[in-house]
Structure formats: C-alpha cells, structure tokens
Coordinates of C-alpha atoms and ligand atoms in Angstrom, one line a residue:
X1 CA 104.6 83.5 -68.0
X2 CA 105.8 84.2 -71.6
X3 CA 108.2 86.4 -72.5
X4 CA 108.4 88.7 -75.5
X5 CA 110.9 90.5 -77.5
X6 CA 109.9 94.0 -77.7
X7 CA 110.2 94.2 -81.5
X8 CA 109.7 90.7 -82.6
X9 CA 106.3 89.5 -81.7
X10 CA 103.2 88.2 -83.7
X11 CA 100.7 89.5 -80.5
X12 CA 99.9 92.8 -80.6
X13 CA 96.8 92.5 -78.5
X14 CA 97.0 92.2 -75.1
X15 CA 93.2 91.7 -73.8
X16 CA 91.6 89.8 -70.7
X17 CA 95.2 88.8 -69.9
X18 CA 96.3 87.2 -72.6
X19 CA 98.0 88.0 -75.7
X20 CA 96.8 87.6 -79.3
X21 CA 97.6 88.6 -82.6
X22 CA 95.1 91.2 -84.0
X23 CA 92.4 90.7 -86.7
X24 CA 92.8 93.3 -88.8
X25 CA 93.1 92.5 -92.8
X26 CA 96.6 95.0 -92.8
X27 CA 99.5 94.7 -90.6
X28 CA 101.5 97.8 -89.0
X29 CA 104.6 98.8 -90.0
X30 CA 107.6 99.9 -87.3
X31 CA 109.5 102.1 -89.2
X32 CA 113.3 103.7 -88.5
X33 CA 112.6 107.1 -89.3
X34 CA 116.4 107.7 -90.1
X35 CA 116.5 105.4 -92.8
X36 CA 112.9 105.1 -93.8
X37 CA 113.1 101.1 -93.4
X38 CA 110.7 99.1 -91.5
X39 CA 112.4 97.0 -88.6
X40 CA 109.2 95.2 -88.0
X41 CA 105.7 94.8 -88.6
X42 CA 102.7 93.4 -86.8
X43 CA 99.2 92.5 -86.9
X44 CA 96.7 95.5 -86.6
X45 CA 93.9 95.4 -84.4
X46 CA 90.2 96.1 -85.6
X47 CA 87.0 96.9 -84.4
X48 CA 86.5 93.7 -83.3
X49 CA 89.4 93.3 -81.2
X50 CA 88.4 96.3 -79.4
X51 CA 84.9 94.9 -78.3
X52 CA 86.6 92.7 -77.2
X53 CA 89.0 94.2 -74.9
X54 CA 86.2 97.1 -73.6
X55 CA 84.3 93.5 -72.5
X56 CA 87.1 92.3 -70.5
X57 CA 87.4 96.2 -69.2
X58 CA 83.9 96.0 -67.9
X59 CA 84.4 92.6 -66.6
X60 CA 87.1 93.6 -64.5
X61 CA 86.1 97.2 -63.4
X62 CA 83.8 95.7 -60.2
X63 CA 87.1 93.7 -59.0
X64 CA 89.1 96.7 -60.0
X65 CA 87.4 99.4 -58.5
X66 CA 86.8 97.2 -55.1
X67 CA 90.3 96.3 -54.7
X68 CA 91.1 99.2 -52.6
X69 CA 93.1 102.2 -53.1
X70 CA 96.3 101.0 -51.4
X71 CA 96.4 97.6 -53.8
X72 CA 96.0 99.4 -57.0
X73 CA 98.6 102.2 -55.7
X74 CA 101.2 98.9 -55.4
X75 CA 100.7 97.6 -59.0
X76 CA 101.4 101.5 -60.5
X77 CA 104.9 101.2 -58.3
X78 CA 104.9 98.0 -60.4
X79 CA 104.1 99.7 -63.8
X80 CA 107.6 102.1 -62.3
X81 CA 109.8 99.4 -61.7
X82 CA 108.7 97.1 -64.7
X83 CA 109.7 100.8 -67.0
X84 CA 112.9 100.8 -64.9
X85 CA 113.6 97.6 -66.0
X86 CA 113.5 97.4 -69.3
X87 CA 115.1 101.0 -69.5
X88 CA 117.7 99.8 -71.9
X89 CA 115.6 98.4 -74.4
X90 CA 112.8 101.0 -74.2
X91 CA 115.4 103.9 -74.9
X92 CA 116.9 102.0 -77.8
X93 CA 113.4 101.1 -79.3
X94 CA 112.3 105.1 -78.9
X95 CA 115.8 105.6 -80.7
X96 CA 114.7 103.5 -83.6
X97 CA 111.5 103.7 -83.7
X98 CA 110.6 107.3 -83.2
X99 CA 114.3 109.0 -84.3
X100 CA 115.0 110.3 -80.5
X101 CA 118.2 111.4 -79.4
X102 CA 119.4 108.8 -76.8
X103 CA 118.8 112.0 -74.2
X104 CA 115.6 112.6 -75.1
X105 CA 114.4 108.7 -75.1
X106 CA 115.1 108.5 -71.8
X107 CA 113.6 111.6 -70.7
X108 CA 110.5 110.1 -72.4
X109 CA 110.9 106.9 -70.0
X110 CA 111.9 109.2 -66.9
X111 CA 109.1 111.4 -67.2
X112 CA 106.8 107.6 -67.2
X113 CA 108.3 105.9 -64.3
X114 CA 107.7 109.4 -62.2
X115 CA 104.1 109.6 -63.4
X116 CA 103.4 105.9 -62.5
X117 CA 105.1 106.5 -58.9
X118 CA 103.3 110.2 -58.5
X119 CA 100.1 108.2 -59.1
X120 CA 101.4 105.1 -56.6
X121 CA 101.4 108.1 -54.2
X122 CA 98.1 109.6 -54.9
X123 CA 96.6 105.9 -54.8
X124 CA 97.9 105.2 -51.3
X125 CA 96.2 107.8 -49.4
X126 CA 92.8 108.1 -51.8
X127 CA 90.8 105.2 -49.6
X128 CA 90.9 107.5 -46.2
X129 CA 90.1 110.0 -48.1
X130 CA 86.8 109.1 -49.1
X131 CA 83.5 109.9 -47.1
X132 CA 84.9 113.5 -46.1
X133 CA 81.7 114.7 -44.1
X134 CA 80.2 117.9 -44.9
X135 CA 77.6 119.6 -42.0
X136 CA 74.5 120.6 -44.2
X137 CA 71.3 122.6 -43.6
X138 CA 72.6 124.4 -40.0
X139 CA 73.4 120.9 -38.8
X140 CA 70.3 119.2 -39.6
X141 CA 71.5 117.2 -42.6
X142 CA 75.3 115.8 -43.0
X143 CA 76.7 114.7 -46.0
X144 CA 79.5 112.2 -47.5
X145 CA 81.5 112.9 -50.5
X146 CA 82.9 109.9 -52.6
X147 CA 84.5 109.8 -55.3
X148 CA 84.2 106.8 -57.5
X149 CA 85.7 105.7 -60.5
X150 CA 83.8 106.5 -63.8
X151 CA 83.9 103.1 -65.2
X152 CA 86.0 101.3 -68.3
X153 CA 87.6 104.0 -69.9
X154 CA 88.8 104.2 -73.0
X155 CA 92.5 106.3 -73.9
X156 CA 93.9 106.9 -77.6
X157 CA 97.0 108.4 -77.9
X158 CA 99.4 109.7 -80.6
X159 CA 103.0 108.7 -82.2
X160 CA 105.0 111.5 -80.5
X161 CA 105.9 110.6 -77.1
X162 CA 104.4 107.0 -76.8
X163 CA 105.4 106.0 -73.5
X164 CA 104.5 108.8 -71.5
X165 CA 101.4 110.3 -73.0
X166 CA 100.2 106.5 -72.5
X167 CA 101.2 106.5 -69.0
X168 CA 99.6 109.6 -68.2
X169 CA 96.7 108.3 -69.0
X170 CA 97.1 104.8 -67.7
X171 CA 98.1 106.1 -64.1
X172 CA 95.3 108.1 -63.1
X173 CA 93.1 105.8 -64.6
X174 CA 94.0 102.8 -62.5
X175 CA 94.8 105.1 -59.4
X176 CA 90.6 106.1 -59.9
X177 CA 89.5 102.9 -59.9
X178 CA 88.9 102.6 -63.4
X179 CA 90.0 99.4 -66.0
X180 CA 91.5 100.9 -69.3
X181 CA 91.8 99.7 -73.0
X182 CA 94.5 101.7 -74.5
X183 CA 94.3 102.5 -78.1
X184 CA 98.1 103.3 -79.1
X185 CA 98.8 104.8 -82.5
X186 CA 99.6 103.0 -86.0
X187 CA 102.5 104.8 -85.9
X188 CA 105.0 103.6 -83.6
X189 CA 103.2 100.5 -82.7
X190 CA 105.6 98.7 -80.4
X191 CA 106.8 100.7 -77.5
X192 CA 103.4 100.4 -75.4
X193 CA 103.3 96.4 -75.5
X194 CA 105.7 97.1 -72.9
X195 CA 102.7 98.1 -70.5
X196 CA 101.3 94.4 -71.4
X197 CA 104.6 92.8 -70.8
X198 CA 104.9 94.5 -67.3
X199 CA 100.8 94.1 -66.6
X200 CA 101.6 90.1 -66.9
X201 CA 104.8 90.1 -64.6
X202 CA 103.5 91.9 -61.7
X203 CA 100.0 89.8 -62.2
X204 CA 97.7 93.1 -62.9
X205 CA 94.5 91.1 -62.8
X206 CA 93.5 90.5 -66.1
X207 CA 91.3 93.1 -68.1
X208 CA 92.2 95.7 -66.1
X209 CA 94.3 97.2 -68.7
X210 CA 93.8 96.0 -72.2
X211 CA 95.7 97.3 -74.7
X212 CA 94.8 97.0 -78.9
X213 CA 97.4 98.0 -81.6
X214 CA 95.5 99.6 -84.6
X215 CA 95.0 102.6 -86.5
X216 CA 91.5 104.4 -87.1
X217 CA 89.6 101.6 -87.7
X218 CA 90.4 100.4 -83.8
X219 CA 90.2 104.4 -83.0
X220 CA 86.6 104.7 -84.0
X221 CA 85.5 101.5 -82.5
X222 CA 86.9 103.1 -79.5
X223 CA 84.1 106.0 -79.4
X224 CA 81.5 103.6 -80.4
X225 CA 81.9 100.8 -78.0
X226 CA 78.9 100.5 -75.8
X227 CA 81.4 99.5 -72.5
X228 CA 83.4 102.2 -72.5
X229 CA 82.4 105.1 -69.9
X230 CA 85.0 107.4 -70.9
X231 CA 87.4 108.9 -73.7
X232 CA 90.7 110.6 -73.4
X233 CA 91.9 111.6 -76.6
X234 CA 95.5 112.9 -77.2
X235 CA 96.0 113.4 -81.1
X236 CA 95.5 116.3 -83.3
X237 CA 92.7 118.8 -83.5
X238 CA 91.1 117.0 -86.4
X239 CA 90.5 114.0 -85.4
X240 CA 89.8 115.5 -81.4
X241 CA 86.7 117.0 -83.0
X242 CA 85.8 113.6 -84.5
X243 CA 86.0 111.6 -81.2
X244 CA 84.3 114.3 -79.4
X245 CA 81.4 114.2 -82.2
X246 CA 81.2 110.4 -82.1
X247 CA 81.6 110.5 -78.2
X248 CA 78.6 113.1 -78.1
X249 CA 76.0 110.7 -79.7
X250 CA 76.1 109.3 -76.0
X251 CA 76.6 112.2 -73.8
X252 CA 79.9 110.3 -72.2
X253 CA 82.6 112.7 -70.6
X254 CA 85.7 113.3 -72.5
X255 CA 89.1 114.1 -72.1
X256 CA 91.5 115.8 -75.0
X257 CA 94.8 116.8 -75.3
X258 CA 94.8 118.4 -78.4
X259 CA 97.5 121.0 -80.8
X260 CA 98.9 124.0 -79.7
X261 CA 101.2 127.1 -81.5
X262 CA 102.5 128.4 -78.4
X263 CA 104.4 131.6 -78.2
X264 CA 107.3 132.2 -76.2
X265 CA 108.1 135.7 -75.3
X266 CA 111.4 137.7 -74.7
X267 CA 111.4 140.6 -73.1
X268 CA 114.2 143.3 -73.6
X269 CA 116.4 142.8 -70.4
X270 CA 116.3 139.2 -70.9
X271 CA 119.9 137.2 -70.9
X272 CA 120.5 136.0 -74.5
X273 CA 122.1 132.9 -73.3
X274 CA 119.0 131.9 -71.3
X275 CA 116.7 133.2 -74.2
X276 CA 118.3 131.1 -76.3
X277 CA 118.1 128.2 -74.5
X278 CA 114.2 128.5 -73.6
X279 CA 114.0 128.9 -77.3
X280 CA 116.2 126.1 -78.8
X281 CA 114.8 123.7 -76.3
X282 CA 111.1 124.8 -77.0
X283 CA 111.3 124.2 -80.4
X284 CA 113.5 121.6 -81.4
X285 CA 113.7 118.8 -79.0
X286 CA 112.0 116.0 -80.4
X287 CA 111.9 117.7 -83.5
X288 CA 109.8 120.0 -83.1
X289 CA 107.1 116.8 -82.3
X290 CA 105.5 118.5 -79.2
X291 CA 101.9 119.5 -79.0
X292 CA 103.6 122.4 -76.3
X293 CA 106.3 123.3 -78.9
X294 CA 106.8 127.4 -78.6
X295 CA 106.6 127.5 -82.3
X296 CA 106.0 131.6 -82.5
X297 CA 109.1 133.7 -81.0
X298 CA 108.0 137.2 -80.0
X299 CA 110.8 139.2 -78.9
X300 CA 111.2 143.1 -77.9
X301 CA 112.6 145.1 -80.8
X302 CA 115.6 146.1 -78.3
X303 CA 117.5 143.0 -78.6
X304 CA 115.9 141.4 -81.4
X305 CA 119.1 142.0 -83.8
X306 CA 121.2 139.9 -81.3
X307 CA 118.9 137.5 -79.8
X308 CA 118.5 136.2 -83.5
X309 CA 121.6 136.2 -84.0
X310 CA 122.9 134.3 -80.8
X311 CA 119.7 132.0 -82.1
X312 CA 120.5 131.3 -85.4
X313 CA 123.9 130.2 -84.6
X314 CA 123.2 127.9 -82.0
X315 CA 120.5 126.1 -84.6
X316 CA 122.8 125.8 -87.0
X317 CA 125.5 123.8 -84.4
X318 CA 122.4 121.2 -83.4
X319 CA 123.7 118.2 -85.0
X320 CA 120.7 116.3 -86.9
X321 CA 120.7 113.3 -87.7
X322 CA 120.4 109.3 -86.8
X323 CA 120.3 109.3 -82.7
X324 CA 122.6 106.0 -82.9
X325 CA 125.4 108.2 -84.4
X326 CA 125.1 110.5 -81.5
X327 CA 122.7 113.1 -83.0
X328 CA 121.7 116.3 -80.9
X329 CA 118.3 116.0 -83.5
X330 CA 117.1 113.4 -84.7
X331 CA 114.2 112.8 -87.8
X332 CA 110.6 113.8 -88.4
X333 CA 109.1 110.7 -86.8
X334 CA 106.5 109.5 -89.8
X335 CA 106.8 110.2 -93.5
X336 CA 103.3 111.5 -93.0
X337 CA 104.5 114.8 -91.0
X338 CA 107.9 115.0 -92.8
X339 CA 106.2 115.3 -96.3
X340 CA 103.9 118.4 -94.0
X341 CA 106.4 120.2 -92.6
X342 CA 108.2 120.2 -96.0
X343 CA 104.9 121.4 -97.5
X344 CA 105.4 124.1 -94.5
X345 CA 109.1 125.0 -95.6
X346 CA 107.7 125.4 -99.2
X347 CA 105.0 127.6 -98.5
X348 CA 107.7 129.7 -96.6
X349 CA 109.8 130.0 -99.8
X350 CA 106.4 130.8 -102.2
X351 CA 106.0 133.9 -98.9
X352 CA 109.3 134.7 -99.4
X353 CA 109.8 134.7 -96.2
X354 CA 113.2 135.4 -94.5
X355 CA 114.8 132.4 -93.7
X356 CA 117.9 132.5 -91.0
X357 CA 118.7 128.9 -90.9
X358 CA 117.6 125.4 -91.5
X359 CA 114.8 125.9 -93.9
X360 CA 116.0 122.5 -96.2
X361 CA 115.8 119.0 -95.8
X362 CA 119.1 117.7 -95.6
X363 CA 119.2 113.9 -98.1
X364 CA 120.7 111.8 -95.0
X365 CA 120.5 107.8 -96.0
X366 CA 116.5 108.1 -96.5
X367 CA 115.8 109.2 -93.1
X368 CA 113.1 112.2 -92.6
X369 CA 115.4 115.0 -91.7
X370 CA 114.3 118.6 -91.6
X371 CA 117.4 121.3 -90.7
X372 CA 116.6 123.4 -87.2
X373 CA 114.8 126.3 -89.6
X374 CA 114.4 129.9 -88.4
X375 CA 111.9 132.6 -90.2
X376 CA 112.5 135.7 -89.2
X377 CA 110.0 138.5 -89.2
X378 CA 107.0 136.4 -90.0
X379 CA 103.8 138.6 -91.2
X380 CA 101.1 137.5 -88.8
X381 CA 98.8 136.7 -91.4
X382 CA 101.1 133.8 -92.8
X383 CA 100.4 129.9 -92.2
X384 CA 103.7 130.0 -90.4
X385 CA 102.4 131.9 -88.2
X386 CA 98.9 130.6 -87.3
X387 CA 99.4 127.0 -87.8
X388 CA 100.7 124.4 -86.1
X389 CA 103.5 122.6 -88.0
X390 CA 104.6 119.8 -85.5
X391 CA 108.6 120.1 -86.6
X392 CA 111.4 122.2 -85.8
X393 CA 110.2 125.5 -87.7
X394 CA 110.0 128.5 -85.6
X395 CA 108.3 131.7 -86.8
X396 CA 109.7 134.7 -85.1
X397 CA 107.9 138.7 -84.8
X398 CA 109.7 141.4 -82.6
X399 CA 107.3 143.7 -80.8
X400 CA 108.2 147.2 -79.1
X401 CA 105.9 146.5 -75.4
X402 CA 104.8 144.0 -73.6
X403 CA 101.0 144.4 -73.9
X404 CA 101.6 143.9 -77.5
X405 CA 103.5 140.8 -76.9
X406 CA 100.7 139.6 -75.3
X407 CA 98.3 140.7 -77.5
X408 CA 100.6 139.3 -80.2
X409 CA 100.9 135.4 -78.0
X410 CA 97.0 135.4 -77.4
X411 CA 95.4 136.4 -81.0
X412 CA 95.8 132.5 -81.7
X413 CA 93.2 129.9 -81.7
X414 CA 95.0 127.5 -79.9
X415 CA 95.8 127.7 -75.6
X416 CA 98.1 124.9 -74.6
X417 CA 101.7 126.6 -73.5
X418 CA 104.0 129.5 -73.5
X419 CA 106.8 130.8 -71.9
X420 CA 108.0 134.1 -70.7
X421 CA 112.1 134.7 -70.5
X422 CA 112.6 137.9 -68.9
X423 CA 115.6 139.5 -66.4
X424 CA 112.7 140.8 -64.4
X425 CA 110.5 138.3 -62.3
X426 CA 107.8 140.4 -61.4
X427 CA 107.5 141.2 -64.8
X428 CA 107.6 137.9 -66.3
X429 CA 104.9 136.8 -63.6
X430 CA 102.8 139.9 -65.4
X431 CA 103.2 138.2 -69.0
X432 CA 102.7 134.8 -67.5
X433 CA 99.2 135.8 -65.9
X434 CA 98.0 137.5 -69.0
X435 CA 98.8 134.7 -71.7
X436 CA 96.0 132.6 -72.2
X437 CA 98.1 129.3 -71.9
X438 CA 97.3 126.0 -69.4
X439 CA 101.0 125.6 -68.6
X440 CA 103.6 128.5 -69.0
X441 CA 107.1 128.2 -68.3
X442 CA 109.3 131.4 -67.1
X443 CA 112.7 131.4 -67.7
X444 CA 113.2 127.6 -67.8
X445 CA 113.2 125.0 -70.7
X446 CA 109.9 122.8 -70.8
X447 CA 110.2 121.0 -67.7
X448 CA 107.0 118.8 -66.5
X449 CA 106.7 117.3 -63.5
X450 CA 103.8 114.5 -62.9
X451 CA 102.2 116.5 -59.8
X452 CA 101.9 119.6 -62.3
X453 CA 99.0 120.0 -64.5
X454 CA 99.0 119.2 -68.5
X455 CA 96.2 120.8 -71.2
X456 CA 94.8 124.1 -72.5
X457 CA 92.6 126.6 -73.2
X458 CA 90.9 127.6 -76.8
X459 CA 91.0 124.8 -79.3
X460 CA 93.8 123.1 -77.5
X461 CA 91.6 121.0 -75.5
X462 CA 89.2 119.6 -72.8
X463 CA 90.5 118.8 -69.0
X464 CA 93.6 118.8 -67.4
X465 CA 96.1 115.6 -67.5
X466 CA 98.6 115.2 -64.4
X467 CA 98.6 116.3 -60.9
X468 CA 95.1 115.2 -58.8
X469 CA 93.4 117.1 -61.5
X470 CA 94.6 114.4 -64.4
X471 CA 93.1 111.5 -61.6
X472 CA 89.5 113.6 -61.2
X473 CA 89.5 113.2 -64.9
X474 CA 88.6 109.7 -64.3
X475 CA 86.4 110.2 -61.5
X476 CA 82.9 111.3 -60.7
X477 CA 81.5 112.8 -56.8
X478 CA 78.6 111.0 -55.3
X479 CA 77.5 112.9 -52.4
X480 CA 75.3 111.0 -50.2
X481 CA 73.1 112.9 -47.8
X482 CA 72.1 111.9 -44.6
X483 CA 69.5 113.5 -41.8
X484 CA 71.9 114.4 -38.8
X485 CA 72.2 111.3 -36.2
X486 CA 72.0 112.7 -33.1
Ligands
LIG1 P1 96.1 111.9 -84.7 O1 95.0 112.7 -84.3 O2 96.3 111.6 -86.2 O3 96.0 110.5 -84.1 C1 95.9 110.3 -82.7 C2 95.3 109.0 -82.4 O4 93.9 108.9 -82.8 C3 95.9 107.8 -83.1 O5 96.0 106.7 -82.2 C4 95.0 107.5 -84.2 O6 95.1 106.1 -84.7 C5 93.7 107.8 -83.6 N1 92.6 108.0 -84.5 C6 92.6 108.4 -85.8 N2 91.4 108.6 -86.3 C7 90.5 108.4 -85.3 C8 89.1 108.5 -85.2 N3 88.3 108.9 -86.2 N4 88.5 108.2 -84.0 C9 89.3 107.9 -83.0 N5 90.6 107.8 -83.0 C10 91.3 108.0 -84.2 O7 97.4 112.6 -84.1 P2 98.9 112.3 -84.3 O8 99.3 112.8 -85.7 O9 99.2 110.9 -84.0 O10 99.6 113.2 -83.2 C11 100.0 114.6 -83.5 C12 99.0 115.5 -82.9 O11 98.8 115.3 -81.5 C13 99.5 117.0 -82.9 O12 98.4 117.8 -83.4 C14 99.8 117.3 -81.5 O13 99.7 118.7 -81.2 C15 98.9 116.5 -80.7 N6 99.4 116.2 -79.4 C16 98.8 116.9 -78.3 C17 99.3 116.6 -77.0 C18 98.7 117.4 -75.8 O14 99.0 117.0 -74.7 N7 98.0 118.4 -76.0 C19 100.4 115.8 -76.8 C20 100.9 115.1 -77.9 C21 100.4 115.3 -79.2

C-alpha cells in the first residue's frame, strides 16, 4: 500500500486503483488564502485522464452494483472512519487551504463522516428492501419494484466546502449501487485525494470511485464522456446551465446544486440575541462562501433600529483573519471571488449605499480578507440585493407585515434557503410554509443533518441532495410485472 502526504504528492489521479500524476499541460496551484502563497502545486488532469477514469467506472459498476447492499454499506463506515482518522490533518489542510477557522474545518469533516455513516445505514437495509410487491389489476397481475443503480455517475463539485459537498455526493452514490468519478475543483485541489487515500486502505475495489483533479478542461470531459450515466453538478449557476446544456445533447438525468440569495426574516417579537445569532451565523461563517448563505436581511420596521444595531456590533467583534492565529473569520478562499466581492463592496459605494460595518478590505499579510460588511436599507432594485455575492456582505430591508416579508423573500430568482426567527412558533411555521425555499431554518443557525434534504427551487437547482431523496438521485425503479400465481 503506498502512503501519501496530503500536500506533497506528484499523483493527483486516482483511477482503476492506482495513482497517477495527471496529463494536463498546467499544474494546479494550492494556495493559502491568508497570505496569497501557494503551499503546493500538482499536476492537473485533462480530458484524457477522465476517459479514463469513467472506463474504469464502467468496468467496475457490474461488480459494484452486484456486491450487495450490506457490502457496499461496510466500505461507506470505512470512508467514516478513514475521515476520522486523518481528522487532524484534514482540519489543518481546510485551514490552509481554504482559510477556515479551525471550528469551522472540522464542522466541514463532521458534517462528512455523518453523511458517510447516514448512508452506511441507508445501505444496510436497501437489499430487503427491494422487490416490494404491489397487487395490480384487482388481483390479477402483481408487481415488483426495484430499484437499481443508474450506472457510472459522474459528480463535479466546487472550492467551498470540499470535503463534504464531495461526500454528499460520493455516499449515495455508492450506497445506490453506482461507481463514481469525482471531478473536484481547481481550486482547492488537495483535500479530496483523501477519498483515494482511504478507497486504497480499506481495499474499495478498484474503479469504483475514481477521482481526477482538474479544472474545466476535465469538467467538460465530464458531460461528454460516453460512460458516464449521470451528472451531479454543485458549482455556480453559470456553469450549471453549461453542464446541463452539454448533458442534454444525451438526454442523461442530472443533478445540480446550484446559487442561492436567501432571505432571512425577523419578525417584530423576535429575541434580538437569537436574531442576531441566526443572522451572524447565516452570513458570515465561511465567509460568507455558502450557496445557503441568508444574504438579504428582512426585518419588521418595529425593531429594526435595535436589531441593526445589536447586529452591527456583534460584526464588527468577529475577529478576521488567518484561522492559525485563532481567527473567528477567516479569508475569501480564491483570489477569483475576493477581487468579486470587492467589485460588490465598490458597486455599494458608487449606490451610495449605507454602510454599517465592514464594507473594506482590511491589507492583512496578502491574504484575501473582506471585513463582516452590513448595508442597511438596501433599494430592492440594487445588485446587492438581487445577486448572489458568495462573501460576507449582507443586504438588509425592514418591512412593516409579514406578507410583505414574504413577498419581499420570494421576489428573487433563486430558491435554495431561508430562515424565519420569530418569538411566535405558529407564526414562524406560517412564514416558513410560504417562502419558496428547499430548506428553511426557524429560529436556529444553519444546521444540516445527513438524513435532511439539501437543494432548491427556482434557479437554485435540480434534485434534492441528502436524506433517501439524495440516494434516489442515483437510482432509477424498474417495476416488473407478473400475471398473479395462483
Ligand atoms: P463553478 O461553477 O465555477 O465550478 C464548479 C465546478 O465546475 C468546478 O469543479 C469547475 O472546475 C467545474 N467546471 C467549470 N467549468 C465547467 C464546465 N464547462 N463543465 C463542467 N464543469 C465545469 O463554481 P465555484 O465557483 O467553484 O463554486 C461557487 C458556486 O457554487 C456558488 O455559486 C455557490 O452558490 C455554488 N454552490 C452551491 C451549493 C448548493 O448546494 N446549492 C453548494 C456549494 C456551492
């Protein structure tokens, strides 16, 4: 068995089992996005590489999918442990590679060990599941419902949260039946080799999960390779359209996980300590890097005056900074999204918009640092306001009912999350039913368990990740029909 360094390694493929480096003509950068300076670099994988790893997908999927349920549920508790493991390194490498606060980076691997066990779990019972009879036609037909695994599926994910929106992907995918190659992003290139590592210690038969570092070279290949029987995109909305175009040209199922500019609403009898938490929390934890981020604040006029207040104290306290001098908040992850959201803070000042903290870029040793920013009083019209920003910049609007709070939430072409902070639960419940939102929160920061389900409405996306929904994402019914045996 060879063993790997997690940052110092000239293989970045791993594919039928083995390792390789990848053939791309550039190599990927791993860069600390609190000083700007790459740590390491590798080869990138290319179009090539990934034929080649959707082969040994296809290769494997008869083996895979014929293994049994209660086998492939024993290599995900592997995937758990293997994560469990390595749990020092991984949260360090988040730190450095990603700019995570120590908390946060192992949330990240938390949140990936319980999906790979949730999945165990699901795994275990799915065999005896299989062949539920249905009495057709008064009796004279029965039939059998199966459902089997769509095939080699192929899963690209973005830089944000590598680990986990990797392993909710890789989870159900195996638990199905199905063999993977995992496309994992230019960005943070290092943090998924783990899965290889781990794939070759518990002796994951080879090709079932193939993994290619590379950019979008390797991401295109992806939607064009001829094995592959399914996508499941997570990335932003512009590049979602692309795969789903290039998927479309043959008709196979797909799968995103796309942006979102979730509201979060505050009703008037709300507790400002709790409102403030939801808030804080839903904006600037990771930095405001979350697809679910509750980027527009809409608040009841009543308490507006000391809700912001209450807020824009407790943003300016969040220490930013490097995560490995103890930072509460750490950098913009690429230079790519840091030189956007400061496009974002200068479009603010050209709106002249009101500004209640953060709202600079504080010059920190090179590192991508954006200050916790608060606008207050956003028009509606404003790009503050209707786009997604993907850093910690909330846009705030104060609103004298609740219908308009909802109208305000829903006039918004994206559908991914939202939460509701109210004193009143029946009331919240009323706010939560009426925002058009996959997952809503009320009265509690973003928590996300695996056996929940993950994805929106609108523009924000195809399909449900997590819970048994995330598994049927990777699995078609057969129903076979039988005349009744008497
Ligand atoms: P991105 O769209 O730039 O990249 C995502 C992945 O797609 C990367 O691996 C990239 O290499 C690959 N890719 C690029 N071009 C491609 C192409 N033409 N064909 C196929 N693959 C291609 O996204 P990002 O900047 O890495 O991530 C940020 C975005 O992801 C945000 O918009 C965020 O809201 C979204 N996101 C959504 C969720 C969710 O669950 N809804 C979760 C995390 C992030």
């Amino acid at each position: 068995m060879t063993h790997h360094s997690p940052i110092q390694r000239e293989t970045s493929i791993y594919s039928g089992g083995t390792w390789k480096a990848g053939r791309g003509t550039g190599r990927l950068a791993a860069v600390d996005p609190s000083t700007g300076r790459a740590f390491a670099d590798l080869p990138a994988g290319n179009a090539e590489d990934v034929q080649e790893a959707a082969a040994h997908a296809a290769a494997a999927f008869p083996g895979w999918k014929a293994a049994g349920s209660a086998r492939r549920a024993g290599f995900l508790r592997g995937f758990a442990e293997g994560l469990s493991r390595r749990r020092g390194v991984l949260v360090a490498l988040q730190m450095r590679a990603n700019g995570k606060p120590e908390a946060e980076a192992g949330i990240d691997l938390d949140d990936a060990v319980a999906c790979f066990a949730y999945y165990a779990d699901l795994a275990e019972g799915l065999d005896a599941a299989q062949d539920a009879r249905v009495a057709h036609g008064g009796g004279a037909h029965f039939g059998l419902v199966r459902r089997e695994p769509l095939g080699p599926a192929g899963l690209i994910v973005p830089w944000n949260f590598p680990l986990v929106t990797s392993a909710w992907k890789i989870a159900p995918a195996l638990a199905a039946g199905c063999t993977a190659v995992l496309k994992t992003s230019e960005m943070t290139p290092l943090a998924e080799l783990a899965y290889g590592d781990i794939a070759e210690e518990i002796g994951l038969p080879p090709g079932v999960l193939n993994i290619v570092t590379g950019g979008a070279e390797a991401g295109i290949a992806m939607t064009r390779a001829p094995d592959l029987r399914k996508i499941s995109f997570t990335g932003s909305n512009m590049t979602g359209a692309a795969v789903m175009k290039a998927v479309a040209a043959r008709c196979l199922p797909v799968s995103l996980e796309l942006g979102g500019k979730s509201a979060i609403i505050v009703t008037a009898d709300a507790d400002i300590d709790q409102a403030v938490e939801c808030i804080a929390g839903g904006i600037f934890f990771n930095a405001g890097q979350m697809c679910s981020a509750t980027s527009r604040l809409i608040v009841d006029r009543a308490i507006e005056a000391p809700l912001l207040e209450a807020l824009a104290e407790a943003a300016r306290a969040i220490v930013t900074g490097n995560p490995f001098d103890g930072a509460e908040m750490g950098p913009i992850t690429t230079r790519a999204q840091y030189l956007k959201v400061l496009d974002y803070l200068g479009a603010a000042r050209a709106e002249g918009l009101d500004c209640i903290a953060g709202g600079t870029a504080p010059d920190m040793d090179g590192g991508n640092f954006i200050a916790p920013t608060i606008y207050r009083g956003v028009p509606r019209s404003s790009r503050i306001w209707t786009e997604e920003i993907f850093g910690p910049v909330l846009a705030t609007t104060s609103v004298g009912s609740d219908a308009e709070a909802l109208a305000v939430a829903n006039a918004s072409e994206f559908g991914l999350a939202g939460t509701v902070v109210s004193g009143d639960w029946e009331r919240a419940k009323r706010l939560a039913d009426g925002l058009e939102a996959g997952q809503v929160w009320i009265n509690t920061p973003q928590a996300v368990y695996p056996d929940s389900a993950w994805g929106g409405f609108k523009q924000s996306g195809i399909g449900r990740e997590l819970g048994p929904w995330g598994l049927s994402g990777y699995q078609g019914i057969k129903h076979i029909l039988s005349p009744a045996i008497s």
